[in-house]
Amino acid sequence: MAALGSMVQDGTLRLKSGPHGEYARRDAETLLLHLLGENRAWFLAHLECDLTNDQASHFMQHIERRYRGEPIQYITGEQEFYGLPFRVTPDVLIPRPETEHLVEKVVELAPLFCKPRMVDVGTGSGAIAISLAHERPDAAITAIDISASALELARHNAERIGFADRIRFFQGDLLAPVHEERFDFVVSNPPYVPAADRDALSVEVRDHEPALALFAGEDGLDVYRRLIPAAFAALVPGGFVALEIGYAQSEPVAALLVDAGFAQIEFVPDLQGIPRVACGQRIA
């Protein structure tokens, strides 16, 4: 038997001794609270309460996983996105706050259409599609992913959050499953990390998140080269493509959008002022 406070201290010391200890105390508390199903206010009021031996053992197992660099979201199986709770596994990218800018841009443009038809390409956990369903009750939403396991998780999240009846799910490459349909929005957070940048990524990303959802050729533009022309063909006149992009990719992505026929091209910056979302409109 060990008190909560001392267990968190032990976990913190273990994490601080490793290469991923920058937020050791926060991570230790998060893992313990997840294990117990409690919040921090409860924790602070019960520092002297004892864990059972099984609880203490499970907690230290979680600490060891974090010590080795596994993202805390995969250990807890949870990540919040756009105010909604998502289940995440190593089959999908962990939803990030930067991607909320993509959802915000689509929500901003959605009132231009009556019952907008939206397709989320490479849906992963379903974070984008489900957030759009939450924000736009009038939208008809389709979610596509090439990974069967990712698509299964996205369906699970839609059911868990309450939007299973609002979203269609298809497995396939880019827009192939809906090649005969037309949409008002094509939305995607595609793979865009250059293969050459692999070694520069953090261990959490490089060794734990799915490579299929991260890397896109030597320059990171391989998926854009295929997706942007396909998006133009899939859009109705007046429709929009909205894409998350990586660092220093605004110029080459803009060129790809122009070459495909898009106009009214704009970029939305993230909180650091870096262009994060590329948006273009099919005029005719």
PDB file of C-alpha atoms in Angstrom:
ATOM      1  CA  MET A   1       0.000   0.000   0.000  1.00  0.00           C
ATOM      2  CA  ALA A   2       1.271   3.481  -0.845  1.00  0.00           C
ATOM      3  CA  ALA A   3      -0.230   6.944  -0.497  1.00  0.00           C
ATOM      4  CA  LEU A   4      -1.308   8.831  -3.616  1.00  0.00           C
ATOM      5  CA  GLY A   5       1.059  11.698  -2.948  1.00  0.00           C
ATOM      6  CA  SER A   6       4.098   9.483  -2.557  1.00  0.00           C
ATOM      7  CA  MET A   7       3.211   7.447  -5.654  1.00  0.00           C
ATOM      8  CA  VAL A   8       3.012  10.582  -7.762  1.00  0.00           C
ATOM      9  CA  GLN A   9       6.353  11.667  -6.326  1.00  0.00           C
ATOM     10  CA  ASP A  10       7.894   8.297  -7.228  1.00  0.00           C
ATOM     11  CA  GLY A  11       6.461   8.529 -10.728  1.00  0.00           C
ATOM     12  CA  THR A  12       7.717  12.076 -11.136  1.00  0.00           C
ATOM     13  CA  LEU A  13      11.242  11.127 -10.120  1.00  0.00           C
ATOM     14  CA  ARG A  14      11.252   8.216 -12.547  1.00  0.00           C
ATOM     15  CA  LEU A  15      10.116  10.369 -15.436  1.00  0.00           C
ATOM     16  CA  LYS A  16      12.581  13.151 -14.579  1.00  0.00           C
ATOM     17  CA  SER A  17      15.420  10.641 -14.799  1.00  0.00           C
ATOM     18  CA  GLY A  18      14.575   9.844 -18.423  1.00  0.00           C
ATOM     19  CA  PRO A  19      14.676  11.680 -21.751  1.00  0.00           C
ATOM     20  CA  HIS A  20      10.982  12.682 -21.649  1.00  0.00           C
ATOM     21  CA  GLY A  21      10.780  14.275 -18.225  1.00  0.00           C
ATOM     22  CA  GLU A  22      10.063  17.888 -19.157  1.00  0.00           C
ATOM     23  CA  TYR A  23       6.537  17.656 -17.749  1.00  0.00           C
ATOM     24  CA  ALA A  24       7.199  14.812 -15.324  1.00  0.00           C
ATOM     25  CA  ARG A  25       4.938  15.967 -12.492  1.00  0.00           C
ATOM     26  CA  ARG A  26       2.039  16.798 -14.820  1.00  0.00           C
ATOM     27  CA  ASP A  27       2.359  13.475 -16.635  1.00  0.00           C
ATOM     28  CA  ALA A  28       2.533  11.490 -13.393  1.00  0.00           C
ATOM     29  CA  GLU A  29      -0.593  13.199 -12.057  1.00  0.00           C
ATOM     30  CA  THR A  30      -2.424  12.722 -15.355  1.00  0.00           C
ATOM     31  CA  LEU A  31      -1.666   9.010 -15.430  1.00  0.00           C
ATOM     32  CA  LEU A  32      -2.753   8.496 -11.829  1.00  0.00           C
ATOM     33  CA  LEU A  33      -5.974  10.474 -12.223  1.00  0.00           C
ATOM     34  CA  HIS A  34      -6.801   8.530 -15.380  1.00  0.00           C
ATOM     35  CA  LEU A  35      -6.225   5.267 -13.528  1.00  0.00           C
ATOM     36  CA  LEU A  36      -8.484   6.342 -10.659  1.00  0.00           C
ATOM     37  CA  GLY A  37     -11.079   8.154 -12.760  1.00  0.00           C
ATOM     38  CA  GLU A  38     -10.790  11.248 -10.598  1.00  0.00           C
ATOM     39  CA  ASN A  39      -9.942  14.943 -11.083  1.00  0.00           C
ATOM     40  CA  ARG A  40      -7.099  17.025  -9.673  1.00  0.00           C
ATOM     41  CA  ALA A  41      -9.227  18.691  -7.000  1.00  0.00           C
ATOM     42  CA  TRP A  42     -10.088  15.238  -5.626  1.00  0.00           C
ATOM     43  CA  PHE A  43      -6.433  14.233  -5.792  1.00  0.00           C
ATOM     44  CA  LEU A  44      -5.256  17.265  -3.801  1.00  0.00           C
ATOM     45  CA  ALA A  45      -7.813  16.482  -1.116  1.00  0.00           C
ATOM     46  CA  HIS A  46      -6.765  12.824  -0.848  1.00  0.00           C
ATOM     47  CA  LEU A  47      -2.963  12.864  -0.969  1.00  0.00           C
ATOM     48  CA  GLU A  48      -2.726  10.566   2.046  1.00  0.00           C
ATOM     49  CA  CYS A  49      -5.171   7.982   0.725  1.00  0.00           C
ATOM     50  CA  ASP A  50      -3.633   4.645  -0.178  1.00  0.00           C
ATOM     51  CA  LEU A  51      -3.589   2.919  -3.532  1.00  0.00           C
ATOM     52  CA  THR A  52      -4.160  -0.799  -3.627  1.00  0.00           C
ATOM     53  CA  ASN A  53      -1.218  -2.934  -4.696  1.00  0.00           C
ATOM     54  CA  ASP A  54      -2.864  -3.535  -8.081  1.00  0.00           C
ATOM     55  CA  GLN A  55      -3.437   0.194  -8.597  1.00  0.00           C
ATOM     56  CA  ALA A  56       0.151   0.991  -7.654  1.00  0.00           C
ATOM     57  CA  SER A  57       1.420  -1.679 -10.042  1.00  0.00           C
ATOM     58  CA  HIS A  58      -0.698  -0.421 -12.943  1.00  0.00           C
ATOM     59  CA  PHE A  59       0.383   3.152 -12.249  1.00  0.00           C
ATOM     60  CA  MET A  60       4.074   2.279 -12.417  1.00  0.00           C
ATOM     61  CA  GLN A  61       3.489   0.314 -15.628  1.00  0.00           C
ATOM     62  CA  HIS A  62       2.008   3.476 -17.123  1.00  0.00           C
ATOM     63  CA  ILE A  63       4.984   5.474 -15.841  1.00  0.00           C
ATOM     64  CA  GLU A  64       7.379   3.067 -17.562  1.00  0.00           C
ATOM     65  CA  ARG A  65       5.522   3.399 -20.853  1.00  0.00           C
ATOM     66  CA  ARG A  66       5.792   7.169 -20.610  1.00  0.00           C
ATOM     67  CA  TYR A  67       9.462   6.883 -19.581  1.00  0.00           C
ATOM     68  CA  ARG A  68      10.134   5.054 -22.858  1.00  0.00           C
ATOM     69  CA  GLY A  69       8.559   7.884 -24.844  1.00  0.00           C
ATOM     70  CA  GLU A  70       5.060   6.615 -25.515  1.00  0.00           C
ATOM     71  CA  PRO A  71       2.674   9.579 -25.859  1.00  0.00           C
ATOM     72  CA  ILE A  72       0.530  10.026 -22.803  1.00  0.00           C
ATOM     73  CA  GLN A  73      -2.582  10.099 -25.029  1.00  0.00           C
ATOM     74  CA  TYR A  74      -1.929   6.529 -26.170  1.00  0.00           C
ATOM     75  CA  ILE A  75      -1.441   5.401 -22.581  1.00  0.00           C
ATOM     76  CA  THR A  76      -4.713   6.949 -21.427  1.00  0.00           C
ATOM     77  CA  GLY A  77      -6.423   6.317 -24.774  1.00  0.00           C
ATOM     78  CA  GLU A  78      -7.928   9.794 -24.721  1.00  0.00           C
ATOM     79  CA  GLN A  79      -7.478  13.209 -26.318  1.00  0.00           C
ATOM     80  CA  GLU A  80      -9.760  16.231 -26.363  1.00  0.00           C
ATOM     81  CA  PHE A  81     -10.290  18.007 -29.676  1.00  0.00           C
ATOM     82  CA  TYR A  82     -12.599  20.952 -30.350  1.00  0.00           C
ATOM     83  CA  GLY A  83     -14.064  20.432 -26.882  1.00  0.00           C
ATOM     84  CA  LEU A  84     -15.022  16.811 -27.600  1.00  0.00           C
ATOM     85  CA  PRO A  85     -13.546  13.623 -26.047  1.00  0.00           C
ATOM     86  CA  PHE A  86     -11.878  11.297 -28.554  1.00  0.00           C
ATOM     87  CA  ARG A  87     -10.592   7.786 -28.131  1.00  0.00           C
ATOM     88  CA  VAL A  88      -7.098   7.445 -29.655  1.00  0.00           C
ATOM     89  CA  THR A  89      -4.839   4.469 -30.314  1.00  0.00           C
ATOM     90  CA  PRO A  90      -1.518   4.010 -32.132  1.00  0.00           C
ATOM     91  CA  ASP A  91      -3.580   3.340 -35.282  1.00  0.00           C
ATOM     92  CA  VAL A  92      -4.268   7.081 -35.629  1.00  0.00           C
ATOM     93  CA  LEU A  93      -2.528  10.403 -35.209  1.00  0.00           C
ATOM     94  CA  ILE A  94      -3.184  12.171 -31.938  1.00  0.00           C
ATOM     95  CA  PRO A  95      -5.496  15.128 -32.733  1.00  0.00           C
ATOM     96  CA  ARG A  96      -3.669  18.403 -32.201  1.00  0.00           C
ATOM     97  CA  PRO A  97      -4.881  21.910 -31.361  1.00  0.00           C
ATOM     98  CA  GLU A  98      -3.453  23.246 -34.635  1.00  0.00           C
ATOM     99  CA  THR A  99      -5.962  21.176 -36.581  1.00  0.00           C
ATOM    100  CA  GLU A 100      -8.797  23.061 -34.887  1.00  0.00           C
ATOM    101  CA  HIS A 101      -7.959  25.967 -37.225  1.00  0.00           C
ATOM    102  CA  LEU A 102      -8.984  23.718 -40.124  1.00  0.00           C
ATOM    103  CA  VAL A 103     -12.352  22.996 -38.533  1.00  0.00           C
ATOM    104  CA  GLU A 104     -12.837  26.687 -37.734  1.00  0.00           C
ATOM    105  CA  LYS A 105     -12.238  27.695 -41.358  1.00  0.00           C
ATOM    106  CA  VAL A 106     -14.760  25.202 -42.697  1.00  0.00           C
ATOM    107  CA  VAL A 107     -17.325  26.250 -40.080  1.00  0.00           C
ATOM    108  CA  GLU A 108     -16.771  29.879 -41.118  1.00  0.00           C
ATOM    109  CA  LEU A 109     -17.479  29.084 -44.796  1.00  0.00           C
ATOM    110  CA  ALA A 110     -20.285  26.561 -44.268  1.00  0.00           C
ATOM    111  CA  PRO A 111     -23.137  29.145 -44.144  1.00  0.00           C
ATOM    112  CA  LEU A 112     -22.501  29.840 -47.842  1.00  0.00           C
ATOM    113  CA  PHE A 113     -24.280  26.549 -48.560  1.00  0.00           C
ATOM    114  CA  CYS A 114     -27.667  25.110 -47.702  1.00  0.00           C
ATOM    115  CA  LYS A 115     -27.096  21.708 -46.100  1.00  0.00           C
ATOM    116  CA  PRO A 116     -23.398  21.601 -47.036  1.00  0.00           C
ATOM    117  CA  ARG A 117     -21.938  18.312 -48.216  1.00  0.00           C
ATOM    118  CA  MET A 118     -18.519  17.724 -46.654  1.00  0.00           C
ATOM    119  CA  VAL A 119     -15.966  14.960 -47.051  1.00  0.00           C
ATOM    120  CA  ASP A 120     -13.074  14.444 -44.624  1.00  0.00           C
ATOM    121  CA  VAL A 121     -10.222  12.653 -46.401  1.00  0.00           C
ATOM    122  CA  GLY A 122      -7.944  10.665 -44.108  1.00  0.00           C
ATOM    123  CA  THR A 123     -10.256  10.934 -41.134  1.00  0.00           C
ATOM    124  CA  GLY A 124      -8.072   9.011 -38.648  1.00  0.00           C
ATOM    125  CA  SER A 125      -9.780   9.228 -35.262  1.00  0.00           C
ATOM    126  CA  GLY A 126     -12.689  11.057 -36.876  1.00  0.00           C
ATOM    127  CA  ALA A 127     -11.803  14.274 -35.058  1.00  0.00           C
ATOM    128  CA  ILE A 128     -12.428  16.616 -38.005  1.00  0.00           C
ATOM    129  CA  ALA A 129     -15.584  14.926 -39.321  1.00  0.00           C
ATOM    130  CA  ILE A 130     -17.167  14.592 -35.882  1.00  0.00           C
ATOM    131  CA  SER A 131     -16.295  18.176 -34.896  1.00  0.00           C
ATOM    132  CA  LEU A 132     -17.891  19.419 -38.128  1.00  0.00           C
ATOM    133  CA  ALA A 133     -20.983  17.327 -37.418  1.00  0.00           C
ATOM    134  CA  HIS A 134     -21.121  18.878 -33.956  1.00  0.00           C
ATOM    135  CA  GLU A 135     -20.780  22.433 -35.271  1.00  0.00           C
ATOM    136  CA  ARG A 136     -22.995  22.077 -38.354  1.00  0.00           C
ATOM    137  CA  PRO A 137     -26.121  20.019 -37.629  1.00  0.00           C
ATOM    138  CA  ASP A 138     -27.300  20.734 -41.185  1.00  0.00           C
ATOM    139  CA  ALA A 139     -24.227  19.232 -42.867  1.00  0.00           C
ATOM    140  CA  ALA A 140     -24.063  15.879 -44.653  1.00  0.00           C
ATOM    141  CA  ILE A 141     -20.653  14.465 -43.777  1.00  0.00           C
ATOM    142  CA  THR A 142     -18.571  11.670 -45.255  1.00  0.00           C
ATOM    143  CA  ALA A 143     -15.355  10.343 -43.701  1.00  0.00           C
ATOM    144  CA  ILE A 144     -12.756   8.317 -45.604  1.00  0.00           C
ATOM    145  CA  ASP A 145      -9.585   6.546 -44.519  1.00  0.00           C
ATOM    146  CA  ILE A 146      -7.319   4.024 -46.191  1.00  0.00           C
ATOM    147  CA  SER A 147      -6.740   2.282 -42.836  1.00  0.00           C
ATOM    148  CA  ALA A 148      -9.422  -0.166 -41.723  1.00  0.00           C
ATOM    149  CA  SER A 149      -8.330   0.099 -38.091  1.00  0.00           C
ATOM    150  CA  ALA A 150      -8.443   3.903 -38.180  1.00  0.00           C
ATOM    151  CA  LEU A 151     -11.895   3.821 -39.729  1.00  0.00           C
ATOM    152  CA  GLU A 152     -13.127   1.424 -37.044  1.00  0.00           C
ATOM    153  CA  LEU A 153     -11.900   3.836 -34.369  1.00  0.00           C
ATOM    154  CA  ALA A 154     -13.526   6.802 -36.123  1.00  0.00           C
ATOM    155  CA  ARG A 155     -16.843   4.930 -36.178  1.00  0.00           C
ATOM    156  CA  HIS A 156     -16.429   4.144 -32.491  1.00  0.00           C
ATOM    157  CA  ASN A 157     -15.817   7.807 -31.693  1.00  0.00           C
ATOM    158  CA  ALA A 158     -18.844   8.865 -33.725  1.00  0.00           C
ATOM    159  CA  GLU A 159     -21.019   6.403 -31.812  1.00  0.00           C
ATOM    160  CA  ARG A 160     -19.519   7.382 -28.463  1.00  0.00           C
ATOM    161  CA  ILE A 161     -19.981  11.119 -29.020  1.00  0.00           C
ATOM    162  CA  GLY A 162     -23.409  10.722 -30.613  1.00  0.00           C
ATOM    163  CA  PHE A 163     -22.969  11.375 -34.332  1.00  0.00           C
ATOM    164  CA  ALA A 164     -22.975   7.885 -35.824  1.00  0.00           C
ATOM    165  CA  ASP A 165     -26.166   8.618 -37.736  1.00  0.00           C
ATOM    166  CA  ARG A 166     -24.739  11.839 -39.191  1.00  0.00           C
ATOM    167  CA  ILE A 167     -21.568  10.539 -40.832  1.00  0.00           C
ATOM    168  CA  ARG A 168     -20.932   8.013 -43.597  1.00  0.00           C
ATOM    169  CA  PHE A 169     -17.689   6.049 -43.356  1.00  0.00           C
ATOM    170  CA  PHE A 170     -15.790   4.563 -46.299  1.00  0.00           C
ATOM    171  CA  GLN A 171     -12.457   2.781 -46.564  1.00  0.00           C
ATOM    172  CA  GLY A 172     -10.292   3.698 -49.516  1.00  0.00           C
ATOM    173  CA  ASP A 173      -7.539   5.818 -51.015  1.00  0.00           C
ATOM    174  CA  LEU A 174      -8.237   9.571 -50.955  1.00  0.00           C
ATOM    175  CA  LEU A 175     -11.563  10.257 -52.726  1.00  0.00           C
ATOM    176  CA  ALA A 176     -11.792   6.957 -54.613  1.00  0.00           C
ATOM    177  CA  PRO A 177     -14.754   5.585 -52.596  1.00  0.00           C
ATOM    178  CA  VAL A 178     -16.906   8.593 -53.590  1.00  0.00           C
ATOM    179  CA  HIS A 179     -15.528   9.304 -57.078  1.00  0.00           C
ATOM    180  CA  GLU A 180     -19.020   9.665 -58.551  1.00  0.00           C
ATOM    181  CA  GLU A 181     -20.232  12.145 -55.913  1.00  0.00           C
ATOM    182  CA  ARG A 182     -19.833  15.924 -55.635  1.00  0.00           C
ATOM    183  CA  PHE A 183     -19.268  17.963 -52.483  1.00  0.00           C
ATOM    184  CA  ASP A 184     -19.291  21.535 -51.230  1.00  0.00           C
ATOM    185  CA  PHE A 185     -16.188  20.942 -49.088  1.00  0.00           C
ATOM    186  CA  VAL A 186     -13.218  18.622 -49.343  1.00  0.00           C
ATOM    187  CA  VAL A 187     -11.388  18.760 -46.017  1.00  0.00           C
ATOM    188  CA  SER A 188      -8.187  16.971 -45.043  1.00  0.00           C
ATOM    189  CA  ASN A 189      -5.296  16.826 -42.635  1.00  0.00           C
ATOM    190  CA  PRO A 190      -3.159  14.590 -44.852  1.00  0.00           C
ATOM    191  CA  PRO A 191       0.330  13.211 -44.295  1.00  0.00           C
ATOM    192  CA  TYR A 192       2.763  16.061 -44.979  1.00  0.00           C
ATOM    193  CA  VAL A 193       6.016  15.367 -43.130  1.00  0.00           C
ATOM    194  CA  PRO A 194       9.019  15.027 -45.488  1.00  0.00           C
ATOM    195  CA  ALA A 195      10.756  11.675 -45.154  1.00  0.00           C
ATOM    196  CA  ALA A 196      14.010  13.599 -44.773  1.00  0.00           C
ATOM    197  CA  ASP A 197      12.690  15.108 -41.520  1.00  0.00           C
ATOM    198  CA  ARG A 198      12.089  11.757 -39.845  1.00  0.00           C
ATOM    199  CA  ASP A 199      15.133  11.895 -37.578  1.00  0.00           C
ATOM    200  CA  ALA A 200      14.270  15.426 -36.456  1.00  0.00           C
ATOM    201  CA  LEU A 201      10.893  14.374 -35.066  1.00  0.00           C
ATOM    202  CA  SER A 202      10.435  13.710 -31.373  1.00  0.00           C
ATOM    203  CA  VAL A 203      10.537  10.097 -30.205  1.00  0.00           C
ATOM    204  CA  GLU A 204       6.863  10.400 -29.262  1.00  0.00           C
ATOM    205  CA  VAL A 205       5.945  11.106 -32.879  1.00  0.00           C
ATOM    206  CA  ARG A 206       8.618   9.192 -34.804  1.00  0.00           C
ATOM    207  CA  ASP A 207       8.428   5.929 -32.898  1.00  0.00           C
ATOM    208  CA  HIS A 208       4.784   5.806 -31.871  1.00  0.00           C
ATOM    209  CA  GLU A 209       2.443   7.615 -34.269  1.00  0.00           C
ATOM    210  CA  PRO A 210       1.525   5.817 -37.530  1.00  0.00           C
ATOM    211  CA  ALA A 211       4.005   6.495 -40.341  1.00  0.00           C
ATOM    212  CA  LEU A 212       1.216   6.122 -42.897  1.00  0.00           C
ATOM    213  CA  ALA A 213      -0.432   9.234 -41.476  1.00  0.00           C
ATOM    214  CA  LEU A 214       2.804  11.214 -41.127  1.00  0.00           C
ATOM    215  CA  PHE A 215       5.107  10.914 -44.119  1.00  0.00           C
ATOM    216  CA  ALA A 216       4.468  11.949 -47.719  1.00  0.00           C
ATOM    217  CA  GLY A 217       7.601  11.492 -49.804  1.00  0.00           C
ATOM    218  CA  GLU A 218      10.897  13.305 -49.753  1.00  0.00           C
ATOM    219  CA  ASP A 219       9.373  16.802 -49.712  1.00  0.00           C
ATOM    220  CA  GLY A 220       6.121  16.041 -47.867  1.00  0.00           C
ATOM    221  CA  LEU A 221       3.980  17.020 -50.860  1.00  0.00           C
ATOM    222  CA  ASP A 222       3.183  13.628 -52.408  1.00  0.00           C
ATOM    223  CA  VAL A 223      -0.362  13.425 -51.039  1.00  0.00           C
ATOM    224  CA  TYR A 224      -1.142  17.048 -51.955  1.00  0.00           C
ATOM    225  CA  ARG A 225      -0.071  16.333 -55.549  1.00  0.00           C
ATOM    226  CA  ARG A 226      -2.741  13.637 -55.784  1.00  0.00           C
ATOM    227  CA  LEU A 227      -5.407  15.036 -53.467  1.00  0.00           C
ATOM    228  CA  ILE A 228      -5.641  18.614 -54.768  1.00  0.00           C
ATOM    229  CA  PRO A 229      -6.605  17.703 -58.377  1.00  0.00           C
ATOM    230  CA  ALA A 230      -8.954  15.013 -57.066  1.00  0.00           C
ATOM    231  CA  ALA A 231     -10.563  17.566 -54.743  1.00  0.00           C
ATOM    232  CA  PHE A 232     -11.122  19.979 -57.645  1.00  0.00           C
ATOM    233  CA  ALA A 233     -12.902  17.235 -59.582  1.00  0.00           C
ATOM    234  CA  ALA A 234     -15.014  16.315 -56.553  1.00  0.00           C
ATOM    235  CA  LEU A 235     -16.225  19.847 -55.791  1.00  0.00           C
ATOM    236  CA  VAL A 236     -19.257  21.636 -57.141  1.00  0.00           C
ATOM    237  CA  PRO A 237     -18.691  25.102 -58.633  1.00  0.00           C
ATOM    238  CA  GLY A 238     -18.255  27.409 -55.646  1.00  0.00           C
ATOM    239  CA  GLY A 239     -17.006  24.573 -53.436  1.00  0.00           C
ATOM    240  CA  PHE A 240     -13.922  24.750 -51.247  1.00  0.00           C
ATOM    241  CA  VAL A 241     -10.914  22.624 -50.464  1.00  0.00           C
ATOM    242  CA  ALA A 242      -9.417  23.132 -46.981  1.00  0.00           C
ATOM    243  CA  LEU A 243      -6.143  21.436 -46.084  1.00  0.00           C
ATOM    244  CA  GLU A 244      -3.823  21.426 -43.125  1.00  0.00           C
ATOM    245  CA  ILE A 245      -0.243  22.062 -44.218  1.00  0.00           C
ATOM    246  CA  GLY A 246       3.202  21.819 -42.666  1.00  0.00           C
ATOM    247  CA  TYR A 247       5.943  24.348 -42.026  1.00  0.00           C
ATOM    248  CA  ALA A 248       7.160  26.208 -45.133  1.00  0.00           C
ATOM    249  CA  GLN A 249       4.645  24.441 -47.385  1.00  0.00           C
ATOM    250  CA  SER A 250       2.390  27.399 -48.195  1.00  0.00           C
ATOM    251  CA  GLU A 251       4.154  28.364 -51.429  1.00  0.00           C
ATOM    252  CA  PRO A 252       4.354  24.899 -53.022  1.00  0.00           C
ATOM    253  CA  VAL A 253       0.788  24.087 -51.921  1.00  0.00           C
ATOM    254  CA  ALA A 254      -0.431  27.399 -53.376  1.00  0.00           C
ATOM    255  CA  ALA A 255       1.220  26.475 -56.680  1.00  0.00           C
ATOM    256  CA  LEU A 256      -0.484  23.076 -56.658  1.00  0.00           C
ATOM    257  CA  LEU A 257      -3.856  24.722 -55.954  1.00  0.00           C
ATOM    258  CA  VAL A 258      -3.411  27.170 -58.834  1.00  0.00           C
ATOM    259  CA  ASP A 259      -2.305  24.421 -61.217  1.00  0.00           C
ATOM    260  CA  ALA A 260      -5.420  22.405 -60.334  1.00  0.00           C
ATOM    261  CA  GLY A 261      -7.696  25.353 -61.115  1.00  0.00           C
ATOM    262  CA  PHE A 262      -8.460  26.734 -57.666  1.00  0.00           C
ATOM    263  CA  ALA A 263      -8.937  30.447 -57.040  1.00  0.00           C
ATOM    264  CA  GLN A 264      -9.448  32.674 -53.975  1.00  0.00           C
ATOM    265  CA  ILE A 265      -6.520  30.921 -52.332  1.00  0.00           C
ATOM    266  CA  GLU A 266      -5.792  31.904 -48.741  1.00  0.00           C
ATOM    267  CA  PHE A 267      -3.855  30.653 -45.757  1.00  0.00           C
ATOM    268  CA  VAL A 268      -4.903  30.636 -42.117  1.00  0.00           C
ATOM    269  CA  PRO A 269      -2.074  31.003 -39.582  1.00  0.00           C
ATOM    270  CA  ASP A 270      -1.798  29.097 -36.334  1.00  0.00           C
ATOM    271  CA  LEU A 271      -1.206  30.800 -32.986  1.00  0.00           C
ATOM    272  CA  GLN A 272       2.513  31.115 -33.818  1.00  0.00           C
ATOM    273  CA  GLY A 273       1.714  32.919 -37.053  1.00  0.00           C
ATOM    274  CA  ILE A 274       2.740  29.964 -39.229  1.00  0.00           C
ATOM    275  CA  PRO A 275       0.458  29.227 -42.220  1.00  0.00           C
ATOM    276  CA  ARG A 276      -1.443  26.145 -41.090  1.00  0.00           C
ATOM    277  CA  VAL A 277      -4.533  25.872 -43.305  1.00  0.00           C
ATOM    278  CA  ALA A 278      -4.671  26.242 -47.089  1.00  0.00           C
ATOM    279  CA  CYS A 279      -8.035  27.046 -48.611  1.00  0.00           C
ATOM    280  CA  GLY A 280      -9.065  27.386 -52.243  1.00  0.00           C
ATOM    281  CA  GLN A 281     -12.341  27.688 -54.128  1.00  0.00           C
ATOM    282  CA  ARG A 282     -13.486  26.052 -57.321  1.00  0.00           C
ATOM    283  CA  ILE A 283     -15.108  28.923 -59.202  1.00  0.00           C
ATOM    284  CA  ALA A 284     -16.465  26.978 -62.168  1.00  0.00           C
TER     285      ALA A 284
END
